[in-house]
Short mmCIF file of C-alpha atoms and ligand atoms in Angstrom, two decimals:
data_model
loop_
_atom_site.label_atom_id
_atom_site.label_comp_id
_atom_site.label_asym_id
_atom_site.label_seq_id
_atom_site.Cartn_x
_atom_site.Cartn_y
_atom_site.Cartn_z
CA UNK A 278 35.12 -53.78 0.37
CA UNK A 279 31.74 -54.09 2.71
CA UNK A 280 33.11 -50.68 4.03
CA UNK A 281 33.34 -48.67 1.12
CA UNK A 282 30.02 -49.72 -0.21
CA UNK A 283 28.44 -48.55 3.11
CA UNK A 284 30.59 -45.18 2.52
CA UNK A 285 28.86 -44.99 -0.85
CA UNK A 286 25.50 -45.97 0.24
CA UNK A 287 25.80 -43.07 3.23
CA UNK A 288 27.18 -40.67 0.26
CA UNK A 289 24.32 -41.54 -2.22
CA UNK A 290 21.49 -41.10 0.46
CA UNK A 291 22.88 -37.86 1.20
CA UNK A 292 23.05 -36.42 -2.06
CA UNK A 293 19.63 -37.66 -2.66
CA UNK A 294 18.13 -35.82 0.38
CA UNK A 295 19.67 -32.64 0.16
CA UNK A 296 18.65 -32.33 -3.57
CA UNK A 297 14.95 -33.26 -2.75
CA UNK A 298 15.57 -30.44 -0.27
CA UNK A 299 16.81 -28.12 -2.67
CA UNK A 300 13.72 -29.58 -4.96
CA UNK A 301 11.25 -28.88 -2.38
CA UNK A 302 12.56 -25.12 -1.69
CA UNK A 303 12.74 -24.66 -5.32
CA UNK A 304 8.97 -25.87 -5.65
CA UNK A 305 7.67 -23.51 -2.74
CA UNK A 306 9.58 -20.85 -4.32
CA UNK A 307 7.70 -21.00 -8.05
CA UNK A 308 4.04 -21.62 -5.76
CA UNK A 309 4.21 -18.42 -3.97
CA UNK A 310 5.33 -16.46 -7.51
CA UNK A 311 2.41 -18.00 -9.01
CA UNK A 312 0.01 -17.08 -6.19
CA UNK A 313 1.87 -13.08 -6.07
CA UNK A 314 0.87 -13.36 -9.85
CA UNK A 315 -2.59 -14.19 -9.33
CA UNK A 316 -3.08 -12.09 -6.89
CA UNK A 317 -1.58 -9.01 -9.02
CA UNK A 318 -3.70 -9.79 -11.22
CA UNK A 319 -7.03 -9.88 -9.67
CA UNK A 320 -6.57 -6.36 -8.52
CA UNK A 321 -5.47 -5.06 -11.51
CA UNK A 322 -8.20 -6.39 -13.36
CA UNK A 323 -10.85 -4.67 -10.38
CA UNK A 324 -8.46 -1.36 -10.84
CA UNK A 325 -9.13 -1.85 -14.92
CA UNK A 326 -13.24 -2.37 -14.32
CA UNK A 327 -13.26 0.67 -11.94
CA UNK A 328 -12.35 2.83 -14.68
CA UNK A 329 -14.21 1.85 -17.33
CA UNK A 330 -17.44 1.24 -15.50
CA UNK A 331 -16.79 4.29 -13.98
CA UNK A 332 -16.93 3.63 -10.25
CA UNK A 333 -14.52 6.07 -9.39
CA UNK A 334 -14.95 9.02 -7.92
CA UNK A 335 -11.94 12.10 -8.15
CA UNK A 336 -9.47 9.51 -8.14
CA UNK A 337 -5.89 9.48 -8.69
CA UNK A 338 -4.62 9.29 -12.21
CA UNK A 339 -2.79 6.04 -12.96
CA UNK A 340 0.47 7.77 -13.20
CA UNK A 341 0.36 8.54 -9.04
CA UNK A 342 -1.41 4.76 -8.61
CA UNK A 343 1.77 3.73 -10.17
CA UNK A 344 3.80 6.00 -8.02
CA UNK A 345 1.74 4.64 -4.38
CA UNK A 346 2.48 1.09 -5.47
CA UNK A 347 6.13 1.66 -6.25
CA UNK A 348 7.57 3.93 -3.22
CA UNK A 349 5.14 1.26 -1.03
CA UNK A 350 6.74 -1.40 -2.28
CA UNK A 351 10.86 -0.47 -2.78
CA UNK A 352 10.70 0.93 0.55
CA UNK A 353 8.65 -2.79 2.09
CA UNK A 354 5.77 -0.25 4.03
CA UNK A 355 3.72 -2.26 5.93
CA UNK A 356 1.35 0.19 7.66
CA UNK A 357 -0.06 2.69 5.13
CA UNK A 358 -2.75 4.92 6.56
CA UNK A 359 -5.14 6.84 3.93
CA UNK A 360 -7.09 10.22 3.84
CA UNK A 361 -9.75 10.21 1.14
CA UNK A 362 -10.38 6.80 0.17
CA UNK A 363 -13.45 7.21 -1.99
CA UNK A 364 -14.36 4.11 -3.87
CA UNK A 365 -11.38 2.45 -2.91
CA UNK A 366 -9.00 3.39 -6.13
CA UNK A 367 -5.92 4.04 -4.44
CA UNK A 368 -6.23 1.88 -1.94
CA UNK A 369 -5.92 -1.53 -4.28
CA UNK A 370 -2.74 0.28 -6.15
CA UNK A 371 -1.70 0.73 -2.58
CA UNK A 372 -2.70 -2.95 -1.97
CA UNK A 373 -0.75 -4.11 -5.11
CA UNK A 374 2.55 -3.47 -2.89
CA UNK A 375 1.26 -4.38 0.69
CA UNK A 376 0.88 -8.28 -0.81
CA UNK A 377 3.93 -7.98 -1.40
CA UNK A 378 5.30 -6.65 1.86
CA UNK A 379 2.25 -8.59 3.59
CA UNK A 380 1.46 -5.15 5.25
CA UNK A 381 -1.83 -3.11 5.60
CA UNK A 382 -3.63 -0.47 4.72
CA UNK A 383 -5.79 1.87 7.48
CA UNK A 384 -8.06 4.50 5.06
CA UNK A 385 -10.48 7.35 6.08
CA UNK A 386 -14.04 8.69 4.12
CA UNK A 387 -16.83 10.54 5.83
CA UNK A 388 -18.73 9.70 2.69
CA UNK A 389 -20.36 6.10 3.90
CA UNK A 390 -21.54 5.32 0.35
CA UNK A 391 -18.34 6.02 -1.24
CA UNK A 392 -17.00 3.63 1.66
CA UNK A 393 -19.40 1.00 0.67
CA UNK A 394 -18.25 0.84 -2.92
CA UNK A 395 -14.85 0.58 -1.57
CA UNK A 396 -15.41 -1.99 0.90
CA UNK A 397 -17.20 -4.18 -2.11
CA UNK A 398 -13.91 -3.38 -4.46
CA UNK A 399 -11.78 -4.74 -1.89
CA UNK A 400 -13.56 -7.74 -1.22
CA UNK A 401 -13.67 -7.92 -5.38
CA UNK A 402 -9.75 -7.67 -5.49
CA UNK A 403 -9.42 -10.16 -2.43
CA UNK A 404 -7.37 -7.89 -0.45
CA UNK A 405 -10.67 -7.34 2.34
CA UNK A 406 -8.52 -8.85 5.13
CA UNK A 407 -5.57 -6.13 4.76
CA UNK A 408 -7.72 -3.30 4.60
CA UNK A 409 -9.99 -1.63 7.59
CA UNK A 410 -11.86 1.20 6.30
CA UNK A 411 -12.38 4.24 9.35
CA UNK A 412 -15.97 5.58 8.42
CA UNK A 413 -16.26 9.19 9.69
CA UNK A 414 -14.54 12.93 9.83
CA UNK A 415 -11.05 11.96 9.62
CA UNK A 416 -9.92 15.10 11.76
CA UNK A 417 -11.91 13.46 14.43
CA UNK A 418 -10.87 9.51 13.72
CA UNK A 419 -7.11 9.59 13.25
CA UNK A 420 -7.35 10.11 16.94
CA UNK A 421 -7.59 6.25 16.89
CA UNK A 422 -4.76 5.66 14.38
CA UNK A 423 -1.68 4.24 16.69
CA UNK A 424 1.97 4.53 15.60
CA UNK A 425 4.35 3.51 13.88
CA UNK A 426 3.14 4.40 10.75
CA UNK A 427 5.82 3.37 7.46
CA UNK A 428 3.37 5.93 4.72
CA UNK A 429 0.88 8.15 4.94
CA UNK A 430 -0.96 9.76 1.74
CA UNK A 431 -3.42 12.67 2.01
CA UNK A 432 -5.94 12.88 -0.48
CA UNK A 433 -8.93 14.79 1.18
CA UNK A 434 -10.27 17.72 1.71
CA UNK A 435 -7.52 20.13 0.94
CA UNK A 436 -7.46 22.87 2.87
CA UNK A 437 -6.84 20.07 5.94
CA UNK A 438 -3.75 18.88 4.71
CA UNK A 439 -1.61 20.79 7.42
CA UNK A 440 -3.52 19.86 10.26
CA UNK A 441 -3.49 15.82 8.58
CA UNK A 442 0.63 16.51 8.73
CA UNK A 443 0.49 17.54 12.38
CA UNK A 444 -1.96 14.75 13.49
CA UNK A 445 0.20 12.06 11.39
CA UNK A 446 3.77 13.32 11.45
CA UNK A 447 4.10 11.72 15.43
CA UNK A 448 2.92 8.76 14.11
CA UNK A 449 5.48 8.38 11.13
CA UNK A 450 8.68 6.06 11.53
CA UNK A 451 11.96 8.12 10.82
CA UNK A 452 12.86 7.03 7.07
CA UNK A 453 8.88 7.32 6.39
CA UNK A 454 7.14 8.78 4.04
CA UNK A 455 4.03 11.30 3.86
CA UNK A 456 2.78 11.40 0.15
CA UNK A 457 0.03 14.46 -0.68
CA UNK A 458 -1.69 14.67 -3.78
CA UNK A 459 -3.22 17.57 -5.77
CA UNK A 460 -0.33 19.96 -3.99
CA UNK A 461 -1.00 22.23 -6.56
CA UNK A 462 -4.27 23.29 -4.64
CA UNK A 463 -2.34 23.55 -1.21
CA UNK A 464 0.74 26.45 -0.90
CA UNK A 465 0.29 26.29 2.66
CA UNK A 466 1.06 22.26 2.80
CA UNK A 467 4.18 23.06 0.38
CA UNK A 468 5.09 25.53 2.48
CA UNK A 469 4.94 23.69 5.71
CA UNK A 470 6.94 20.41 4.33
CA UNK A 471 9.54 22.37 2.45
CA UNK A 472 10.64 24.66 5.47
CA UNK A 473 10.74 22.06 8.26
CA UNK A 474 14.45 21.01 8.78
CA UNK A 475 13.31 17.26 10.06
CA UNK A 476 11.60 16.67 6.29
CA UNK A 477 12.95 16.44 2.63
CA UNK A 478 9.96 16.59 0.35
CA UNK A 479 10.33 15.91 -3.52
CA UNK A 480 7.26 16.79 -5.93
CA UNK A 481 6.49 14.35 -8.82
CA UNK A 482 4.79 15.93 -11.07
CA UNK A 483 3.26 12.88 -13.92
CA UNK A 484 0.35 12.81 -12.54
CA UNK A 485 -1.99 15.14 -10.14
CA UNK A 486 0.77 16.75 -8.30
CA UNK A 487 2.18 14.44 -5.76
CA UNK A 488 4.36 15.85 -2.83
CA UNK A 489 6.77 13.05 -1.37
CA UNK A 490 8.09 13.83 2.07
CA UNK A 491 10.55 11.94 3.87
CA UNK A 492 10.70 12.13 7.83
CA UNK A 493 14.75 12.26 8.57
CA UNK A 494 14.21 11.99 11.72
C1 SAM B 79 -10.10 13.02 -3.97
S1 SAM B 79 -11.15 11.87 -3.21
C2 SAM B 79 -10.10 10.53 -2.80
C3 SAM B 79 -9.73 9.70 -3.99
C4 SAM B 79 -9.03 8.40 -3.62
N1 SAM B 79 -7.84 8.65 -2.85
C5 SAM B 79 -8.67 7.65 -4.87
O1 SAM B 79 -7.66 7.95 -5.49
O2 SAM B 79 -9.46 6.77 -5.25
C6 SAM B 79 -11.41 12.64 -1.65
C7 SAM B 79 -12.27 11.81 -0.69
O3 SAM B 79 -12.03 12.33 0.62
C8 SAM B 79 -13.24 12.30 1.33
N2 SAM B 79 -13.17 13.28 2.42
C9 SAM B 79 -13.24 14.65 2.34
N3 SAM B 79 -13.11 15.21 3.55
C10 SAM B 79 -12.94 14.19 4.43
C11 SAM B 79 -12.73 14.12 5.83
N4 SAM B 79 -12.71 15.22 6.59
N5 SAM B 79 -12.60 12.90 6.41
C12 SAM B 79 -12.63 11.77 5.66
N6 SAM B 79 -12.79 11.77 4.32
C13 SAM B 79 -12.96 12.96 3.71
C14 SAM B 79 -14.30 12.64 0.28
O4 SAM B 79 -15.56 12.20 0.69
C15 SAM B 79 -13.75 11.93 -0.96
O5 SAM B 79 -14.33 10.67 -1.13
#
């Protein structure tokens, strides 16, 4: 008798801790939805004032903002480096997915107060800490970009678009991405990614123009 109550006490105190366990998980689990949520939030809102207090400046339509966030995201980048990030646009719908993926975002403008407004929409969107903005001619200042590299998205002056590719192709993981916008306004890019065995480049066309290349290899 004594022994089978001691069986049931040593059942019963199992089943209790492994369900406060299984509470506990479950518990973390909803906190860090709720925090993703907030988070998504608070840049989407800073994305929403940009526009209609117009602090943007040639920035990408919402249809390719969409586009960064998503191929960021499905594909879990967690080093994006940027050409052209002008008030800092981009770079939150590029932040939407690096929260996600806990990754970060490297972004070039020669523009300093165009780099200003970005840094102060970053810190507005919370995201300050994943983002280090490279002030300066970014011909010159990818020079101090190190590899590997998951994405890389050129939207800057266009007729350096082919020498961006050269400079940031070595740095690219295989399986990584290169993402040019406005390719309309750049045969010679088009030409270069869709002739080079090592690439497969797609062109999504909702937006501005936006070349996706992938680096096979
Ligand atoms: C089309 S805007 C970028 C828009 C931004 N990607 C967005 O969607 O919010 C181009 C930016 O590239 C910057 N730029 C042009 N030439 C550059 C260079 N050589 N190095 C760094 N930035 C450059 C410009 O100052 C400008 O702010």
């Amino acid at each position: 008798m004594k022994r089978s109550v001691l069986i049931l006490g040593v059942l019963l105190c199992t089943a209790l801790a492994s369900s406060s366990q299984s509470l506990r998980a479950g518990f973390y689990h909803w906190q860090r939805v709720v925090d993703e949520r907030q988070a998504e939030t608070k840049i989407l809102g800073v994305l929403d004032r940009m526009v209609q207090s117009h602090e943007t400046y040639l920035s990408v339509p919402v249809e390719d903002g969409k586009a960064l966030r998503l191929l960021t995201e499905a594909t879990g980048a967690r080093e994006v480096v940027e050409i052209g990030t002008s008030t800092g646009y981009s770079g939150l719908w590029f932040c939407l997915a690096l929260q996600r993926t806990n990754g970060r975002l490297t972004t070039f403008e020669i523009d300093h107060q165009r780099a200003s407004m970005a840094r102060q929409h970053f810190r507005e969107a919370g995201v300050e800490d994943r983002v280090t903005i490279i002030e300066g001619n970014a011909h010159e200042q990818l020079a101090k970009v190190k590899g590997p590299r998951d994405i890389a998205f050129l939207d800057a002056d266009k007729g350096g678009y082919v020498d961006y590719l050269k400079k940031l192709l070595p740095l690219l993981k295989p399986g990584g991405l290169v993402l040019a916008h406005n390719v309309d306004m750049v045969p010679d890019y088009v030409k270069a990614v869709t002739t080079d065995a090592q690439l497969e480049t797609i062109i999504y066309t909702a937006g501005g123009g936006l070349a996706v290349t992938l680096k096979k290899r």
